[in-house]
PDB file of C-alpha atoms and ligand atoms in Angstrom:
ATOM      1  CA  MET A   1       0.000   0.000   0.000  1.00 91.00           C
ATOM      2  CA  LEU A   2       2.794   2.362   0.984  1.00 96.00           C
ATOM      3  CA  ARG A   3       6.460   1.685   0.374  1.00 97.00           C
ATOM      4  CA  ILE A   4       9.389   3.897   1.241  1.00 98.00           C
ATOM      5  CA  GLU A   5      12.389   2.313  -0.508  1.00 98.00           C
ATOM      6  CA  ASN A   6      15.991   3.346   0.219  1.00 98.00           C
ATOM      7  CA  VAL A   7      14.858   6.921   0.656  1.00 98.00           C
ATOM      8  CA  THR A   8      17.334   9.664   1.489  1.00 98.00           C
ATOM      9  CA  LYS A   9      16.476  13.351   1.675  1.00 98.00           C
ATOM     10  CA  VAL A  10      19.278  15.895   1.727  1.00 98.00           C
ATOM     11  CA  TYR A  11      18.101  19.513   2.045  1.00 98.00           C
ATOM     12  CA  PRO A  12      19.735  22.203  -0.132  1.00 97.00           C
ATOM     13  CA  ASN A  13      21.805  23.365   2.855  1.00 97.00           C
ATOM     14  CA  GLY A  14      23.278  19.884   3.157  1.00 97.00           C
ATOM     15  CA  SER A  15      21.370  18.731   6.242  1.00 97.00           C
ATOM     16  CA  GLU A  16      20.099  15.182   5.996  1.00 97.00           C
ATOM     17  CA  GLY A  17      16.423  14.855   6.911  1.00 97.00           C
ATOM     18  CA  VAL A  18      16.123  11.111   6.250  1.00 98.00           C
ATOM     19  CA  LYS A  19      18.858   8.567   5.565  1.00 98.00           C
ATOM     20  CA  ASN A  20      18.272   5.406   3.560  1.00 98.00           C
ATOM     21  CA  ALA A  21      14.830   4.660   5.006  1.00 98.00           C
ATOM     22  CA  ASN A  22      12.970   1.464   4.168  1.00 98.00           C
ATOM     23  CA  ILE A  23       9.429   1.320   5.484  1.00 98.00           C
ATOM     24  CA  HIS A  24       6.657  -0.862   4.104  1.00 98.00           C
ATOM     25  CA  ILE A  25       3.129  -0.292   5.319  1.00 98.00           C
ATOM     26  CA  GLU A  26       0.267  -2.664   4.544  1.00 97.00           C
ATOM     27  CA  LYS A  27      -3.373  -1.797   4.013  1.00 97.00           C
ATOM     28  CA  GLY A  28      -5.218  -1.286   7.294  1.00 97.00           C
ATOM     29  CA  GLU A  29      -2.148  -0.737   9.474  1.00 98.00           C
ATOM     30  CA  PHE A  30      -1.872   1.932  12.186  1.00 98.00           C
ATOM     31  CA  VAL A  31       1.727   3.166  12.357  1.00 98.00           C
ATOM     32  CA  PHE A  32       3.486   5.716  14.525  1.00 98.00           C
ATOM     33  CA  PHE A  33       6.597   7.513  13.284  1.00 98.00           C
ATOM     34  CA  ILE A  34       8.344   8.532  16.490  1.00 97.00           C
ATOM     35  CA  GLY A  35      11.535  10.311  17.486  1.00 96.00           C
ATOM     36  CA  SER A  36      12.715  13.514  19.107  1.00 95.00           C
ATOM     37  CA  SER A  37      12.533  16.909  17.432  1.00 95.00           C
ATOM     38  CA  GLY A  38      14.687  16.945  14.301  1.00 96.00           C
ATOM     39  CA  SER A  39      14.730  13.156  13.912  1.00 97.00           C
ATOM     40  CA  GLY A  40      13.102  13.291  10.479  1.00 98.00           C
ATOM     41  CA  LYS A  41       9.396  12.605  11.107  1.00 98.00           C
ATOM     42  CA  SER A  42       8.088  15.621   9.197  1.00 98.00           C
ATOM     43  CA  THR A  43      10.570  15.065   6.401  1.00 98.00           C
ATOM     44  CA  LEU A  44       9.122  11.571   5.921  1.00 98.00           C
ATOM     45  CA  ILE A  45       5.559  12.898   5.979  1.00 97.00           C
ATOM     46  CA  LYS A  46       6.426  15.606   3.419  1.00 96.00           C
ATOM     47  CA  LEU A  47       8.045  12.981   1.204  1.00 96.00           C
ATOM     48  CA  LEU A  48       4.866  10.875   1.363  1.00 96.00           C
ATOM     49  CA  MET A  49       2.769  13.933   0.471  1.00 92.00           C
ATOM     50  CA  LYS A  50       5.208  14.790  -2.305  1.00 93.00           C
ATOM     51  CA  GLU A  51       5.752  18.210  -0.793  1.00 92.00           C
ATOM     52  CA  LEU A  52       9.408  17.096  -1.016  1.00 94.00           C
ATOM     53  CA  ASN A  53      11.055  14.687  -3.426  1.00 94.00           C
ATOM     54  CA  PRO A  54      13.642  12.141  -2.304  1.00 97.00           C
ATOM     55  CA  THR A  55      17.283  12.806  -3.116  1.00 97.00           C
ATOM     56  CA  LYS A  56      17.656   9.039  -3.479  1.00 97.00           C
ATOM     57  CA  GLY A  57      15.247   6.111  -3.458  1.00 98.00           C
ATOM     58  CA  ARG A  58      11.565   5.952  -4.272  1.00 97.00           C
ATOM     59  CA  ILE A  59       8.123   6.105  -2.742  1.00 96.00           C
ATOM     60  CA  ILE A  60       5.282   3.907  -3.919  1.00 95.00           C
ATOM     61  CA  ILE A  61       1.706   4.646  -2.949  1.00 94.00           C
ATOM     62  CA  ASN A  62      -0.942   2.111  -3.914  1.00 90.00           C
ATOM     63  CA  GLY A  63       1.345   0.630  -6.528  1.00 89.00           C
ATOM     64  CA  ILE A  64       2.211   3.982  -8.103  1.00 90.00           C
ATOM     65  CA  ASN A  65       5.756   5.327  -7.923  1.00 93.00           C
ATOM     66  CA  THR A  66       5.192   8.944  -6.903  1.00 93.00           C
ATOM     67  CA  THR A  67       8.861   9.830  -7.183  1.00 91.00           C
ATOM     68  CA  ASP A  68       8.746  10.395 -10.919  1.00 84.00           C
ATOM     69  CA  MET A  69       5.118  11.392 -11.055  1.00 87.00           C
ATOM     70  CA  LYS A  70       4.248  14.297 -13.314  1.00 85.00           C
ATOM     71  CA  GLN A  71       2.621  17.459 -11.965  1.00 80.00           C
ATOM     72  CA  SER A  72      -0.561  16.454 -13.816  1.00 83.00           C
ATOM     73  CA  GLN A  73      -0.802  13.286 -11.701  1.00 83.00           C
ATOM     74  CA  ILE A  74      -0.763  15.091  -8.368  1.00 81.00           C
ATOM     75  CA  PRO A  75      -4.589  14.915  -8.072  1.00 78.00           C
ATOM     76  CA  TYR A  76      -4.095  11.146  -7.813  1.00 81.00           C
ATOM     77  CA  LEU A  77      -2.267  11.769  -4.546  1.00 85.00           C
ATOM     78  CA  ARG A  78      -5.032  14.043  -3.273  1.00 77.00           C
ATOM     79  CA  ARG A  79      -7.522  11.232  -3.684  1.00 84.00           C
ATOM     80  CA  ASN A  80      -5.315   8.671  -1.998  1.00 91.00           C
ATOM     81  CA  LEU A  81      -3.951  10.624   0.950  1.00 94.00           C
ATOM     82  CA  GLY A  82      -5.839  12.473   3.644  1.00 96.00           C
ATOM     83  CA  ILE A  83      -3.539  14.756   5.604  1.00 96.00           C
ATOM     84  CA  VAL A  84      -3.757  16.391   9.041  1.00 97.00           C
ATOM     85  CA  PHE A  85      -1.268  18.830  10.573  1.00 96.00           C
ATOM     86  CA  GLN A  86      -0.445  20.051  14.051  1.00 96.00           C
ATOM     87  CA  ASP A  87      -1.705  23.565  13.238  1.00 95.00           C
ATOM     88  CA  PHE A  88      -5.040  22.452  11.651  1.00 96.00           C
ATOM     89  CA  ARG A  89      -4.662  24.667   8.520  1.00 96.00           C
ATOM     90  CA  LEU A  90      -8.354  25.441   8.132  1.00 98.00           C
ATOM     91  CA  LEU A  91      -9.538  28.180   5.799  1.00 98.00           C
ATOM     92  CA  PRO A  92     -10.501  31.032   8.170  1.00 98.00           C
ATOM     93  CA  ASN A  93     -13.209  32.508   5.939  1.00 98.00           C
ATOM     94  CA  LYS A  94     -15.074  29.262   5.475  1.00 98.00           C
ATOM     95  CA  THR A  95     -17.374  27.546   7.946  1.00 98.00           C
ATOM     96  CA  VAL A  96     -16.752  24.027   9.239  1.00 98.00           C
ATOM     97  CA  TYR A  97     -19.124  22.702   6.587  1.00 98.00           C
ATOM     98  CA  GLU A  98     -17.470  24.746   3.841  1.00 98.00           C
ATOM     99  CA  ASN A  99     -13.959  23.728   4.872  1.00 98.00           C
ATOM    100  CA  VAL A 100     -14.907  20.068   4.534  1.00 98.00           C
ATOM    101  CA  ALA A 101     -16.954  20.586   1.360  1.00 98.00           C
ATOM    102  CA  PHE A 102     -14.021  22.432  -0.221  1.00 97.00           C
ATOM    103  CA  ALA A 103     -11.891  19.269  -0.167  1.00 95.00           C
ATOM    104  CA  MET A 104     -14.571  17.619  -2.325  1.00 95.00           C
ATOM    105  CA  GLN A 105     -14.970  20.632  -4.611  1.00 95.00           C
ATOM    106  CA  VAL A 106     -11.253  20.664  -5.499  1.00 91.00           C
ATOM    107  CA  ILE A 107     -11.484  17.116  -6.809  1.00 89.00           C
ATOM    108  CA  GLU A 108     -14.663  18.096  -8.658  1.00 91.00           C
ATOM    109  CA  ALA A 109     -17.006  15.805  -6.768  1.00 94.00           C
ATOM    110  CA  PRO A 110     -20.654  16.179  -7.809  1.00 97.00           C
ATOM    111  CA  THR A 111     -22.737  18.511  -5.643  1.00 97.00           C
ATOM    112  CA  ARG A 112     -25.169  15.802  -4.584  1.00 98.00           C
ATOM    113  CA  LEU A 113     -22.265  13.702  -3.292  1.00 97.00           C
ATOM    114  CA  ILE A 114     -20.926  16.710  -1.359  1.00 98.00           C
ATOM    115  CA  ARG A 115     -24.353  17.265   0.231  1.00 98.00           C
ATOM    116  CA  ARG A 116     -24.458  13.634   1.232  1.00 97.00           C
ATOM    117  CA  ASN A 117     -20.881  13.063   2.455  1.00 97.00           C
ATOM    118  CA  VAL A 118     -20.094  16.258   4.376  1.00 98.00           C
ATOM    119  CA  PRO A 119     -22.857  15.774   6.993  1.00 98.00           C
ATOM    120  CA  THR A 120     -21.831  12.114   7.341  1.00 97.00           C
ATOM    121  CA  VAL A 121     -18.209  12.876   8.200  1.00 97.00           C
ATOM    122  CA  LEU A 122     -19.158  15.810  10.439  1.00 98.00           C
ATOM    123  CA  SER A 123     -21.331  13.407  12.384  1.00 97.00           C
ATOM    124  CA  LEU A 124     -18.494  10.854  12.539  1.00 96.00           C
ATOM    125  CA  VAL A 125     -16.166  13.417  14.147  1.00 97.00           C
ATOM    126  CA  GLY A 126     -18.941  14.714  16.424  1.00 97.00           C
ATOM    127  CA  LEU A 127     -19.251  18.169  14.887  1.00 98.00           C
ATOM    128  CA  SER A 128     -22.702  18.238  13.303  1.00 98.00           C
ATOM    129  CA  HIS A 129     -23.747  20.987  15.695  1.00 98.00           C
ATOM    130  CA  LYS A 130     -20.833  23.217  14.624  1.00 98.00           C
ATOM    131  CA  ALA A 131     -21.321  22.994  10.871  1.00 98.00           C
ATOM    132  CA  ARG A 132     -22.029  26.723  10.554  1.00 98.00           C
ATOM    133  CA  ALA A 133     -19.257  27.911  12.862  1.00 98.00           C
ATOM    134  CA  TYR A 134     -16.038  29.534  11.621  1.00 98.00           C
ATOM    135  CA  PRO A 135     -12.627  28.223  12.711  1.00 98.00           C
ATOM    136  CA  ASN A 136     -12.016  31.138  15.103  1.00 98.00           C
ATOM    137  CA  GLN A 137     -15.218  30.172  16.931  1.00 98.00           C
ATOM    138  CA  LEU A 138     -13.928  26.668  17.654  1.00 98.00           C
ATOM    139  CA  SER A 139     -11.724  25.124  20.338  1.00 97.00           C
ATOM    140  CA  GLY A 140      -8.452  23.520  19.269  1.00 97.00           C
ATOM    141  CA  GLY A 141      -9.992  20.065  19.491  1.00 97.00           C
ATOM    142  CA  GLU A 142     -12.947  21.131  17.347  1.00 98.00           C
ATOM    143  CA  GLN A 143     -10.597  22.641  14.781  1.00 98.00           C
ATOM    144  CA  GLN A 144      -8.657  19.395  14.614  1.00 98.00           C
ATOM    145  CA  ARG A 145     -11.909  17.413  14.267  1.00 98.00           C
ATOM    146  CA  THR A 146     -12.797  19.647  11.338  1.00 98.00           C
ATOM    147  CA  ALA A 147      -9.379  19.021   9.803  1.00 98.00           C
ATOM    148  CA  LEU A 148      -9.887  15.287  10.301  1.00 98.00           C
ATOM    149  CA  ALA A 149     -13.313  15.433   8.648  1.00 98.00           C
ATOM    150  CA  ARG A 150     -11.765  17.296   5.721  1.00 97.00           C
ATOM    151  CA  ALA A 151      -8.981  14.719   5.466  1.00 97.00           C
ATOM    152  CA  ILE A 152     -11.335  11.736   5.259  1.00 97.00           C
ATOM    153  CA  VAL A 153     -14.304  13.160   3.347  1.00 97.00           C
ATOM    154  CA  ASN A 154     -12.987  11.858   0.013  1.00 95.00           C
ATOM    155  CA  ASN A 155     -12.552   8.424   1.561  1.00 95.00           C
ATOM    156  CA  PRO A 156      -8.781   8.149   0.999  1.00 95.00           C
ATOM    157  CA  PRO A 157      -7.241   4.725   1.665  1.00 96.00           C
ATOM    158  CA  ILE A 158      -4.440   6.414   3.634  1.00 97.00           C
ATOM    159  CA  LEU A 159      -4.591   9.047   6.367  1.00 98.00           C
ATOM    160  CA  ILE A 160      -1.362  10.793   7.374  1.00 97.00           C
ATOM    161  CA  ALA A 161      -1.052  13.050  10.410  1.00 98.00           C
ATOM    162  CA  ASP A 162       1.981  15.106  11.469  1.00 98.00           C
ATOM    163  CA  GLU A 163       1.863  15.764  15.235  1.00 97.00           C
ATOM    164  CA  PRO A 164      -1.965  15.929  15.147  1.00 97.00           C
ATOM    165  CA  THR A 165      -2.198  16.327  18.914  1.00 97.00           C
ATOM    166  CA  GLY A 166       0.783  18.654  19.359  1.00 96.00           C
ATOM    167  CA  ASN A 167      -1.332  21.762  19.983  1.00 95.00           C
ATOM    168  CA  LEU A 168      -3.953  20.119  22.183  1.00 96.00           C
ATOM    169  CA  ASP A 169      -4.363  19.538  25.915  1.00 96.00           C
ATOM    170  CA  PRO A 170      -4.130  15.875  27.003  1.00 95.00           C
ATOM    171  CA  ASP A 171      -7.870  15.115  27.139  1.00 95.00           C
ATOM    172  CA  THR A 172      -8.523  16.667  23.749  1.00 96.00           C
ATOM    173  CA  ALA A 173      -5.451  14.950  22.359  1.00 97.00           C
ATOM    174  CA  TRP A 174      -6.926  11.614  23.415  1.00 97.00           C
ATOM    175  CA  GLU A 175     -10.237  12.407  21.709  1.00 96.00           C
ATOM    176  CA  ILE A 176      -8.347  12.978  18.470  1.00 97.00           C
ATOM    177  CA  MET A 177      -6.237   9.837  18.933  1.00 97.00           C
ATOM    178  CA  ASN A 178      -9.403   7.800  19.567  1.00 97.00           C
ATOM    179  CA  LEU A 179     -10.934   9.201  16.383  1.00 97.00           C
ATOM    180  CA  LEU A 180      -7.815   8.239  14.429  1.00 98.00           C
ATOM    181  CA  GLU A 181      -8.163   4.728  15.806  1.00 98.00           C
ATOM    182  CA  GLU A 182     -11.858   4.651  14.887  1.00 97.00           C
ATOM    183  CA  ILE A 183     -11.028   5.769  11.326  1.00 97.00           C
ATOM    184  CA  ASN A 184      -8.381   3.031  11.186  1.00 98.00           C
ATOM    185  CA  LYS A 185     -10.914   0.431  12.358  1.00 97.00           C
ATOM    186  CA  ARG A 186     -13.138   1.432   9.460  1.00 95.00           C
ATOM    187  CA  GLY A 187     -10.369   0.300   7.119  1.00 96.00           C
ATOM    188  CA  THR A 188      -8.191   3.359   6.509  1.00 97.00           C
ATOM    189  CA  THR A 189      -4.421   2.958   6.792  1.00 98.00           C
ATOM    190  CA  VAL A 190      -3.246   5.524   9.372  1.00 98.00           C
ATOM    191  CA  VAL A 191       0.266   6.984   9.776  1.00 98.00           C
ATOM    192  CA  VAL A 192       0.868   9.339  12.705  1.00 98.00           C
ATOM    193  CA  ALA A 193       4.118  11.224  13.362  1.00 98.00           C
ATOM    194  CA  THR A 194       4.394  12.127  17.031  1.00 97.00           C
ATOM    195  CA  HIS A 195       6.717  12.511  19.969  1.00 94.00           C
ATOM    196  CA  ALA A 196       3.864  12.019  22.458  1.00 94.00           C
ATOM    197  CA  LYS A 197       5.400   9.191  24.486  1.00 95.00           C
ATOM    198  CA  ASP A 198       2.367   8.483  26.712  1.00 94.00           C
ATOM    199  CA  MET A 199       0.089   8.081  23.761  1.00 96.00           C
ATOM    200  CA  VAL A 200       2.394   5.746  21.866  1.00 97.00           C
ATOM    201  CA  ASP A 201       2.904   3.686  25.031  1.00 97.00           C
ATOM    202  CA  ILE A 202      -0.826   3.277  25.623  1.00 96.00           C
ATOM    203  CA  MET A 203      -1.867   2.691  22.003  1.00 97.00           C
ATOM    204  CA  GLN A 204       0.526  -0.269  21.445  1.00 97.00           C
ATOM    205  CA  LYS A 205       0.589   0.042  17.660  1.00 98.00           C
ATOM    206  CA  ARG A 206       3.365  -0.437  15.139  1.00 98.00           C
ATOM    207  CA  VAL A 207       6.249   1.903  15.951  1.00 98.00           C
ATOM    208  CA  VAL A 208       8.868   3.153  13.489  1.00 98.00           C
ATOM    209  CA  ALA A 209      11.494   5.064  15.469  1.00 97.00           C
ATOM    210  CA  LEU A 210      13.782   7.646  13.869  1.00 97.00           C
ATOM    211  CA  ASN A 211      17.037   9.042  15.190  1.00 97.00           C
ATOM    212  CA  HIS A 212      18.936  11.673  13.183  1.00 97.00           C
ATOM    213  CA  GLY A 213      17.063  10.604  10.056  1.00 98.00           C
ATOM    214  CA  VAL A 214      17.776   6.902  10.487  1.00 98.00           C
ATOM    215  CA  VAL A 215      15.117   4.245  11.181  1.00 98.00           C
ATOM    216  CA  VAL A 216      16.483   2.705  14.353  1.00 97.00           C
ATOM    217  CA  ARG A 217      13.538   0.499  15.291  1.00 96.00           C
ATOM    218  CA  ASP A 218      10.455  -0.892  13.557  1.00 97.00           C
ATOM    219  CA  VAL A 219       8.231  -3.093  15.716  1.00 96.00           C
ATOM    220  CA  LYS A 220       4.757  -4.469  14.964  1.00 95.00           C
ATOM    221  CA  LYS A 221       3.410  -3.508  18.375  1.00 95.00           C
ATOM    222  CA  GLY A 222       5.137  -1.566  21.096  1.00 93.00           C
ATOM    223  CA  GLY A 223       5.766   1.519  23.183  1.00 95.00           C
ATOM    224  CA  TYR A 224       7.852   4.625  22.683  1.00 95.00           C
ATOM    225  CA  ASP A 225      11.203   3.399  23.909  1.00 87.00           C
ATOM    226  CA  ASP A 226      10.976  -0.337  24.373  1.00 76.00           C
ATOM    227  CA  GLU A 227      14.032  -2.311  23.391  1.00 65.00           C
ATOM    228  CA  ALA A 228      14.209  -3.266  19.726  1.00 53.00           C
TER     229      ALA A 228
HETATM  230  P1  ADP B 301      10.980  16.193  13.067  1.00 86.35           P
HETATM  231  O1  ADP B 301       9.713  16.382  12.333  1.00 86.35           O
HETATM  232  O2  ADP B 301      11.202  14.796  13.546  1.00 86.35           O
HETATM  233  O3  ADP B 301      11.152  17.179  14.177  1.00 86.35           O
HETATM  234  P2  ADP B 301      12.252  17.163  10.623  1.00 86.35           P
HETATM  235  O4  ADP B 301      11.914  16.171   9.582  1.00 86.35           O
HETATM  236  O5  ADP B 301      11.496  18.432  10.654  1.00 86.35           O
HETATM  237  O6  ADP B 301      12.205  16.442  12.050  1.00 86.35           O
HETATM  238  O7  ADP B 301      13.794  17.513  10.506  1.00 86.35           O
HETATM  239  C1  ADP B 301      14.802  16.514  10.273  1.00 86.35           C
HETATM  240  C2  ADP B 301      16.121  17.204   9.983  1.00 86.35           C
HETATM  241  O8  ADP B 301      16.033  17.903   8.753  1.00 86.35           O
HETATM  242  C3  ADP B 301      16.545  18.223  11.029  1.00 86.35           C
HETATM  243  O9  ADP B 301      17.936  18.175  11.145  1.00 86.35           O
HETATM  244  C4  ADP B 301      16.114  19.532  10.424  1.00 86.35           C
HETATM  245  O10 ADP B 301      16.926  20.590  10.850  1.00 86.35           O
HETATM  246  C5  ADP B 301      16.310  19.276   8.946  1.00 86.35           C
HETATM  247  N1  ADP B 301      15.376  20.091   8.134  1.00 86.35           N
HETATM  248  C6  ADP B 301      14.036  20.032   8.155  1.00 86.35           C
HETATM  249  N2  ADP B 301      13.501  20.897   7.289  1.00 86.35           N
HETATM  250  C7  ADP B 301      14.546  21.515   6.684  1.00 86.35           C
HETATM  251  C8  ADP B 301      14.660  22.512   5.670  1.00 86.35           C
HETATM  252  N3  ADP B 301      13.565  23.035   5.090  1.00 86.35           N
HETATM  253  N4  ADP B 301      15.895  22.914   5.310  1.00 86.35           N
HETATM  254  C9  ADP B 301      16.989  22.367   5.871  1.00 86.35           C
HETATM  255  N5  ADP B 301      16.961  21.411   6.819  1.00 86.35           N
HETATM  256  C10 ADP B 301      15.752  20.992   7.227  1.00 86.35           C
HETATM  257 MG1   MG B 302       8.059  17.550  12.734  1.00 86.35          MG
END
């Protein structure tokens, strides 16, 4: 479903974000990318999103090598990857409903499908009652729920989140983590970059640990700093 093969990313200033990473993720998995600040988590996420291209190696998403993908094929990625960030990245002048609907409009989904799917995902994330609110009228947790709804409204097979709970208090962070698990149980492959030790320890999911850009541990089920 998702293969990172011998991937190295060297930034223009010479710093190495990721070094010779090999990570294979199967359909339906829930995977944490962990490691301290600067270990390469966001670099990996940006490579998966094709916001960055690898200096070496290749990335295969659903059988398609995205490394040499043309600009015109980028919409393919949009349909296959839902993405959530630490800072939510909602459009401030659109309501909750409109933010989520917009993700369907950009892939030119038919209006009747938009009218059907947006209320469904808002209900899934528990935000039906906030559909008409603007982002600045929402709590952090509600903003992240909106971002999650937007990320899954096109039903992507893969959901990627970079520090999705980094700006949230612990209770709210757990609500978001539980939603990610619920989305995973419905069949979506979920990849979460985080340095939230407690959460990783309690979740007991697959853990891919990075240190200075190197994958130093990859276990099927484990905590933040168990032995390899
Ligand atoms: P993490 O998300 O785990 O905190 P990053 O992937 O952001 O780590 O960073 C990994 C390494 O790549 C760090 O050494 C960082 O300084 C470097 N890096 C990240 N982004 C850039 C950039 N745009 N230009 C140069 N170096 C970068
Ligand atoms: Mg990061």
